[in-house]
PDB file of C-alpha atoms and ligand atoms in Angstrom:
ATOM      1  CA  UNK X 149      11.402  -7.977 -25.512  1.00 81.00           C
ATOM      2  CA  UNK X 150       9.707  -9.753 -22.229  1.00 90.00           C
ATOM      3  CA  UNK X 151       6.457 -11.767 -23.453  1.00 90.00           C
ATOM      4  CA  UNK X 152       3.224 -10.955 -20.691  1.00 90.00           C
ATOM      5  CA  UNK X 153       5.729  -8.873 -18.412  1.00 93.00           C
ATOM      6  CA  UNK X 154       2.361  -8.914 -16.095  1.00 92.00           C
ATOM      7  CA  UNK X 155       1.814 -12.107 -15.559  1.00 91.00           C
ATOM      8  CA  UNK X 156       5.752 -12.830 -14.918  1.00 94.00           C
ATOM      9  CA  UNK X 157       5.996  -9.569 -12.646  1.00 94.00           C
ATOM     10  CA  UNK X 158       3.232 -10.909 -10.575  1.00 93.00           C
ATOM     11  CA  UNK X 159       5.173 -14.272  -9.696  1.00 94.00           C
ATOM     12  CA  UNK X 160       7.311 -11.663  -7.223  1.00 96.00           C
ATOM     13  CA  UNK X 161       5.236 -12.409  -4.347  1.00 97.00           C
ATOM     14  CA  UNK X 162       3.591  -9.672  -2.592  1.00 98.00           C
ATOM     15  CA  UNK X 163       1.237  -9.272   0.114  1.00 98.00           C
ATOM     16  CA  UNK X 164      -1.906  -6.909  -0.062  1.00 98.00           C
ATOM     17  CA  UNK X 165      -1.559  -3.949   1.823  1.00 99.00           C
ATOM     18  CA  UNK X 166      -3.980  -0.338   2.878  1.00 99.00           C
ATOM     19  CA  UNK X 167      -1.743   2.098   3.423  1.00 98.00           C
ATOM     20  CA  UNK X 168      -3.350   4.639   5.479  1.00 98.00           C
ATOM     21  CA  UNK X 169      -2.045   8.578   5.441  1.00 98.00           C
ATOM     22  CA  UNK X 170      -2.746  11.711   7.266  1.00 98.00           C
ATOM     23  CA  UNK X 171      -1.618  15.055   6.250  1.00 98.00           C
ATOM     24  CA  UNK X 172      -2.541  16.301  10.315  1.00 96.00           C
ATOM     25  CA  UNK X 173      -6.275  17.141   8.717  1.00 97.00           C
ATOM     26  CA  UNK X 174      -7.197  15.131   5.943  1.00 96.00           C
ATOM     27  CA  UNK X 175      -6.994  11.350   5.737  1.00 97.00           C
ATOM     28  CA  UNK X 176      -6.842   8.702   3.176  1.00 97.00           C
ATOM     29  CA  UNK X 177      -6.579   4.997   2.503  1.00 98.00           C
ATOM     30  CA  UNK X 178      -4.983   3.603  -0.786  1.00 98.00           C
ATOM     31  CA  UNK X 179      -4.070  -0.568  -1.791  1.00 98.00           C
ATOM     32  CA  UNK X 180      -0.773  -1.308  -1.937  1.00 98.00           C
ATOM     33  CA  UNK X 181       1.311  -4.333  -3.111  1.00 98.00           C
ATOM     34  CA  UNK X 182       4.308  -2.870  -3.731  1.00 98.00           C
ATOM     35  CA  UNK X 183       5.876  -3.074   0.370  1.00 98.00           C
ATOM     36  CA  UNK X 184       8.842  -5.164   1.958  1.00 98.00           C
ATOM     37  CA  UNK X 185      10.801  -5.041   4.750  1.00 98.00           C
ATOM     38  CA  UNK X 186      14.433  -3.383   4.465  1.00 98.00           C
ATOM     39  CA  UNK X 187      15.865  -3.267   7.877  1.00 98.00           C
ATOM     40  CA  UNK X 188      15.945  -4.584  10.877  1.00 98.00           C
ATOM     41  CA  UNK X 189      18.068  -2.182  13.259  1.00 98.00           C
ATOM     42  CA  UNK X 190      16.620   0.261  12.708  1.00 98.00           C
ATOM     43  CA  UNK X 191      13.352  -0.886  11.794  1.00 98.00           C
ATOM     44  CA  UNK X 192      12.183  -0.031   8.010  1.00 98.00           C
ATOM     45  CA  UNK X 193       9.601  -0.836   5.499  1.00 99.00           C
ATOM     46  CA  UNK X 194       9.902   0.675   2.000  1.00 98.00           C
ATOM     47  CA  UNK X 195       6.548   1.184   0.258  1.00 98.00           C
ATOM     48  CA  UNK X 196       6.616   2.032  -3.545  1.00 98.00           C
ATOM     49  CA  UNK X 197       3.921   5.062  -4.343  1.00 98.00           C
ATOM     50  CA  UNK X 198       2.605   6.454  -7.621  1.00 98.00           C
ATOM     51  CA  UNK X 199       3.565  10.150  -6.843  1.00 98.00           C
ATOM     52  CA  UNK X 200      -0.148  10.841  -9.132  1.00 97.00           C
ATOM     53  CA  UNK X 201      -1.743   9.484  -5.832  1.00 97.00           C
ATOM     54  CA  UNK X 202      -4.053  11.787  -3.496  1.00 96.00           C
ATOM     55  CA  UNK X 203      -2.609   9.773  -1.059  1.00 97.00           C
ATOM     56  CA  UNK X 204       1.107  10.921  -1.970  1.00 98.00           C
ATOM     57  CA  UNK X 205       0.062  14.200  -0.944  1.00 98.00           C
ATOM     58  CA  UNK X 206      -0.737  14.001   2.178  1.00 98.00           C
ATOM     59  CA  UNK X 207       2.176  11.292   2.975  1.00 98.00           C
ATOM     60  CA  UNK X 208       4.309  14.107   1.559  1.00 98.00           C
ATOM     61  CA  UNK X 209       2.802  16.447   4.189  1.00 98.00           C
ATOM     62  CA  UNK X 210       2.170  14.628   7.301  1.00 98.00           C
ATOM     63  CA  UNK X 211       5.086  12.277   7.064  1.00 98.00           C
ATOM     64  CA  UNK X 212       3.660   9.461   8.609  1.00 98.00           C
ATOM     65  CA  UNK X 213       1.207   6.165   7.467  1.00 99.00           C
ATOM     66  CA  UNK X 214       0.064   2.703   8.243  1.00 99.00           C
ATOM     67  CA  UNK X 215       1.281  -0.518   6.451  1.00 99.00           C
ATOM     68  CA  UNK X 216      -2.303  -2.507   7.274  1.00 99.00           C
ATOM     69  CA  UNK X 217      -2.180  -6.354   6.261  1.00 99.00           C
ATOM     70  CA  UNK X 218      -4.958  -7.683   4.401  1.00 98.00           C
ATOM     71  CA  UNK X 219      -6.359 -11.421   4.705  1.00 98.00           C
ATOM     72  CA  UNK X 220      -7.192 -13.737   2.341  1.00 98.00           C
ATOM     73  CA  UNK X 221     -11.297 -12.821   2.710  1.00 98.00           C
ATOM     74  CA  UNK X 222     -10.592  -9.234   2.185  1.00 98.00           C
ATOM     75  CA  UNK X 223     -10.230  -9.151  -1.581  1.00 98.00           C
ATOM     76  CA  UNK X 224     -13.300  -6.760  -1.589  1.00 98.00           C
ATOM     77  CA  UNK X 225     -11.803  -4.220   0.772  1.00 98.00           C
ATOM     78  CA  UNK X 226      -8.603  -4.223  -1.648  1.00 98.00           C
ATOM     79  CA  UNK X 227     -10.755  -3.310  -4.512  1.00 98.00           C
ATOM     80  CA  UNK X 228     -12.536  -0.465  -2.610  1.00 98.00           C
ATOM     81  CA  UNK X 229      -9.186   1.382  -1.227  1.00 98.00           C
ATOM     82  CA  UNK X 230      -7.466   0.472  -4.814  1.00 98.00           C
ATOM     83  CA  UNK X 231      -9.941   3.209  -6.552  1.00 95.00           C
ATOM     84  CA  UNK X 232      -9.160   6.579  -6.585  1.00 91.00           C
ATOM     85  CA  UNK X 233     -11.679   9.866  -6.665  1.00 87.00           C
ATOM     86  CA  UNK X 234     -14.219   8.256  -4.168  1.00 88.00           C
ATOM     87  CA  UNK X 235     -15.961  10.699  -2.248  1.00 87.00           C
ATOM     88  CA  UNK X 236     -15.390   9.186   1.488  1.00 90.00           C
ATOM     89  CA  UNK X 237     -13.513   6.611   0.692  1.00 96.00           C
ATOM     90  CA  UNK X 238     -12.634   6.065   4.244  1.00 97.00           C
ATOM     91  CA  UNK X 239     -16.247   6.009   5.752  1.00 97.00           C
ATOM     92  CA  UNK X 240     -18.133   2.643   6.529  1.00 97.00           C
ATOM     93  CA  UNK X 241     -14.474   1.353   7.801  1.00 98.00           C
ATOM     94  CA  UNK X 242     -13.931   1.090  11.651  1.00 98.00           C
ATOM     95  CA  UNK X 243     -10.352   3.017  12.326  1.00 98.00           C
ATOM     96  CA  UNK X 244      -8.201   3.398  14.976  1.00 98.00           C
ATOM     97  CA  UNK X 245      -5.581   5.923  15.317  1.00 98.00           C
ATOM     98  CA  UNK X 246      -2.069   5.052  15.529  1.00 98.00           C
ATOM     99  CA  UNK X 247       0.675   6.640  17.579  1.00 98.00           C
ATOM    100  CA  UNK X 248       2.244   8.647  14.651  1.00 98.00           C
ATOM    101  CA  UNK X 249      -1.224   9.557  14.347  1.00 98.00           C
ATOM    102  CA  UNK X 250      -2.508   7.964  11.089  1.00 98.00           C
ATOM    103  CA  UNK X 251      -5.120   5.531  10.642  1.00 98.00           C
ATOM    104  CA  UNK X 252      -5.484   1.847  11.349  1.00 99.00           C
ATOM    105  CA  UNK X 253      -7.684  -0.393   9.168  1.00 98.00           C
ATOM    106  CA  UNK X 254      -9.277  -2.277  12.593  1.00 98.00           C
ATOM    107  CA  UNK X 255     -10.276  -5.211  10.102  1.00 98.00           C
ATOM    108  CA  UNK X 256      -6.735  -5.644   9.012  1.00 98.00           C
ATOM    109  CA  UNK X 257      -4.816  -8.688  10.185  1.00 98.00           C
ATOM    110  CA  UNK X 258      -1.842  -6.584  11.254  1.00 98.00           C
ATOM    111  CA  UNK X 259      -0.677  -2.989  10.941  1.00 98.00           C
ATOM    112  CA  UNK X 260       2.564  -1.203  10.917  1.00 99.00           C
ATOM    113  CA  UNK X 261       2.287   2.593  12.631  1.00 99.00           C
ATOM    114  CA  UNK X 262       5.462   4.309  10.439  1.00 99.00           C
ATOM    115  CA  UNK X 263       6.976   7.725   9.826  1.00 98.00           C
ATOM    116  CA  UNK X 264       8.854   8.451   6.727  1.00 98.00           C
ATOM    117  CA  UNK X 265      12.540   8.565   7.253  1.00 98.00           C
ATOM    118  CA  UNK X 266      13.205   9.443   3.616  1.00 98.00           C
ATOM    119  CA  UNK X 267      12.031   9.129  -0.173  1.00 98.00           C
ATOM    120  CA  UNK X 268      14.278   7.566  -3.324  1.00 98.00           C
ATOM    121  CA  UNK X 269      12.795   8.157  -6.710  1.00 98.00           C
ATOM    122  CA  UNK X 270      12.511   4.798  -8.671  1.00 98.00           C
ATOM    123  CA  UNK X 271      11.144   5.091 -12.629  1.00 96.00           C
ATOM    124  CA  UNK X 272       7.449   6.573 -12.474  1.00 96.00           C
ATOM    125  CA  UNK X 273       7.243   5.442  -8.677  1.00 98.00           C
ATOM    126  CA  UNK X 274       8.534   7.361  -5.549  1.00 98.00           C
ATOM    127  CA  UNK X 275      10.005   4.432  -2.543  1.00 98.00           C
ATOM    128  CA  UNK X 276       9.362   5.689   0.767  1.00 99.00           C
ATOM    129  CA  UNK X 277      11.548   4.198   3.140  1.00 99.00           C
ATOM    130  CA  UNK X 278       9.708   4.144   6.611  1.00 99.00           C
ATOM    131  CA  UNK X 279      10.631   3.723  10.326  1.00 98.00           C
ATOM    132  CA  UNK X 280       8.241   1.534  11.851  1.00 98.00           C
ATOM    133  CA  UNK X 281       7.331   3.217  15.376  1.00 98.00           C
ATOM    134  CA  UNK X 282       4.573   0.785  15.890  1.00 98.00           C
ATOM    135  CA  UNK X 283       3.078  -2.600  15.307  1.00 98.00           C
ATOM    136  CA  UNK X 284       0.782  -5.285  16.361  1.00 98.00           C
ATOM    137  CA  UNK X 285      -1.747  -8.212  15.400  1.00 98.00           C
ATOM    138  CA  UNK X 286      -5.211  -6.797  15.320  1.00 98.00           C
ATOM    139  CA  UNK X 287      -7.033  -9.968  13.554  1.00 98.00           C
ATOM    140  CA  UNK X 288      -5.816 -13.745  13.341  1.00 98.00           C
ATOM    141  CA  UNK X 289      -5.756 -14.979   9.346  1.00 98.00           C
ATOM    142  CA  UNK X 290      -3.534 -15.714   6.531  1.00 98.00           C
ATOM    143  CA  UNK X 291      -2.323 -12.984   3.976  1.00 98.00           C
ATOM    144  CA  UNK X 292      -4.003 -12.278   0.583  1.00 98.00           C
ATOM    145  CA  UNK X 293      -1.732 -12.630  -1.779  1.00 98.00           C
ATOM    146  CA  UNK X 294      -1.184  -9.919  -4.568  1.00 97.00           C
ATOM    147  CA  UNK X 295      -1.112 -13.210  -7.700  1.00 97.00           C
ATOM    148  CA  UNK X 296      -4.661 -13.922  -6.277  1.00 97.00           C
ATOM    149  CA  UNK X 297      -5.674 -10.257  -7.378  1.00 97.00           C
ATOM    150  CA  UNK X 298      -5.620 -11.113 -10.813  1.00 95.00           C
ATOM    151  CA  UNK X 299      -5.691  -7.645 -12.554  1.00 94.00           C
ATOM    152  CA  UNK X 300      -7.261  -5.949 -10.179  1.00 96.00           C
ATOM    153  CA  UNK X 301      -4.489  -3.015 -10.373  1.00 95.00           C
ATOM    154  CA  UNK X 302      -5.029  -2.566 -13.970  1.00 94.00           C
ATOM    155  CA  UNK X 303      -1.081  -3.085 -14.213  1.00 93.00           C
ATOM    156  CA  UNK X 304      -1.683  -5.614 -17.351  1.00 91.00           C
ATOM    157  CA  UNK X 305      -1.803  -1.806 -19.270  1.00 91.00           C
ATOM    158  CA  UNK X 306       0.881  -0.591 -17.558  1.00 91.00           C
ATOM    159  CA  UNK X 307       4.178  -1.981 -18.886  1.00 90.00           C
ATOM    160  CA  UNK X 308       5.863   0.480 -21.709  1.00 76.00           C
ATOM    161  CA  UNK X 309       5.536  -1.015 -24.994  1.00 66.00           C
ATOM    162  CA  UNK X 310       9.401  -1.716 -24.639  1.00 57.00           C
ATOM    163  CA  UNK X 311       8.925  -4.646 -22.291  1.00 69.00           C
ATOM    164  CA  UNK X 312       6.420  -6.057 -24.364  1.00 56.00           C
TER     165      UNK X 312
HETATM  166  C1  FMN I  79      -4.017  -4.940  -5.898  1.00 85.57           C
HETATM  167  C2  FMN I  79      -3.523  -3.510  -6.026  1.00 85.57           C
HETATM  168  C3  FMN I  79      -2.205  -3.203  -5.752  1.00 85.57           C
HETATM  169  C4  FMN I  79      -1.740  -1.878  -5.865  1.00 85.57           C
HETATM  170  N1  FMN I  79      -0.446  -1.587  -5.530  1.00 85.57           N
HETATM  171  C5  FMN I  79      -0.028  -0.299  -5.568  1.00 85.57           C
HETATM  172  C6  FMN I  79       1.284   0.035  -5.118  1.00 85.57           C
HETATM  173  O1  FMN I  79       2.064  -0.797  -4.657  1.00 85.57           O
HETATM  174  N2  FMN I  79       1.663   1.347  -5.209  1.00 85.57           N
HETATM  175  C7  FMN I  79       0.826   2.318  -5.687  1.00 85.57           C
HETATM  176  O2  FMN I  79       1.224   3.489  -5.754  1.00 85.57           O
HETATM  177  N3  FMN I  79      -0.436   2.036  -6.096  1.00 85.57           N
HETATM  178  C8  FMN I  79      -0.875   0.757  -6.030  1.00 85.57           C
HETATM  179  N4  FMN I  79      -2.152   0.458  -6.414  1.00 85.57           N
HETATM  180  C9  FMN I  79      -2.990   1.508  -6.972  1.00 85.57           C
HETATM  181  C10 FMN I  79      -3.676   2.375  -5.914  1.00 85.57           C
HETATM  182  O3  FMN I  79      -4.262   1.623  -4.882  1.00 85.57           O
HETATM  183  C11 FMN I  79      -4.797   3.216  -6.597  1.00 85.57           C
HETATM  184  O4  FMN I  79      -4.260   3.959  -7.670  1.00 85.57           O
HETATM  185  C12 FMN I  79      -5.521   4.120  -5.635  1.00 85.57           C
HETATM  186  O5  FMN I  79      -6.647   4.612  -6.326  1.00 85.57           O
HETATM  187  C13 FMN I  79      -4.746   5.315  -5.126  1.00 85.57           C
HETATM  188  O6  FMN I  79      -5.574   5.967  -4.200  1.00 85.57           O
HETATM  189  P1  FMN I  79      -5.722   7.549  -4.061  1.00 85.57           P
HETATM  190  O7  FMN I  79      -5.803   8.103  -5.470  1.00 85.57           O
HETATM  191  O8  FMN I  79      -7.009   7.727  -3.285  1.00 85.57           O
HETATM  192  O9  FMN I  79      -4.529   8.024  -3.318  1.00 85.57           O
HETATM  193  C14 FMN I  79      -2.630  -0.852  -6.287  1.00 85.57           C
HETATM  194  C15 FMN I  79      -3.971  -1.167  -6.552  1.00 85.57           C
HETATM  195  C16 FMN I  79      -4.424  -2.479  -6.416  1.00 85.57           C
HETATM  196  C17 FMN I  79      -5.880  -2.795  -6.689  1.00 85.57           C
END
């Protein structure tokens, strides 16, 4: 039995992250925290995705996304991209297009253009490990942090009874 598995979970620092995802046609956006580095030759990032996601859809199909880095003023924009069902979620956002051809969060400190080498199933998540094709420093400004989103994820509900 682990006593408030959230709050001792969330001392594994994590940035805050909009993963964006094209399936060639449709687009989406979704908050991430769940992203770290894995290699350096070649270059990969492994992103951990709730295979219930729109989003996982069209990663699935178009193989490709953006890792965008959020800033410490951006808790807002976290919030926004971490709901699901919104009609447009994407619109009143400036985006650029990457070279793998998914979109870039322009606000974002930094982004990370990727294609999806392969997928690894892990509990009720799916890891996509992703080779980075891409990269640069759109905006200057420190991380957010994903211990100063509180419970923004809702993932205080989500540990099995077991852990608790
Ligand atoms: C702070 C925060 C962190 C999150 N981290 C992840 C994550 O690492 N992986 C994931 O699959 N969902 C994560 N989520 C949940 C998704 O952002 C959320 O379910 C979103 O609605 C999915 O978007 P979609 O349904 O439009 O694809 C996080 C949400 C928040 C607010």
């Amino acid at each position: 039995m682990i006593e408030n598995p959230d709050s001792l979970f969330k001392q594994i620092s994590h940035g805050i992250y909009v993963i964006g995802v094209s399936d060639g046609i449709h687009q989406n956006a979704f908050t991430a925290a769940w992203v770290m580095q894995v290699s350096f030759d070649p270059l990969l990032l492994a992103l951990s995705i709730n295979p219930e996601h729109y989003s996982y859809q069209l990663l699935r199909a178009g193989g490709i996304c953006t890792v965008n880095v959020l800033g410490q003023d951006q808790q807002s924009i976290a919030g926004h991209f971490g709901r699901s069902g919104v009609r447009d979620k994407m619109a009143g956002f400036q985006w650029l297009t990457g070279k793998t051809g998914a979109p870039i969060l322009s606000e974002s400190l930094t982004y990370f253009d990727c294609e999806v080498s392969h997928y690894t199933d892990a509990g009720d998540h799916k890891i996509a490990v992703c080779r980075v094709i891409d990269a640069a420093m759109l905006n200057q400004g420190q991380p957010l942090l994903y211990v100063q989103t509180e419970d923004m994820d809702g993932s205080s509900e989500f540990y099995a009874e077991s852990a608790q």
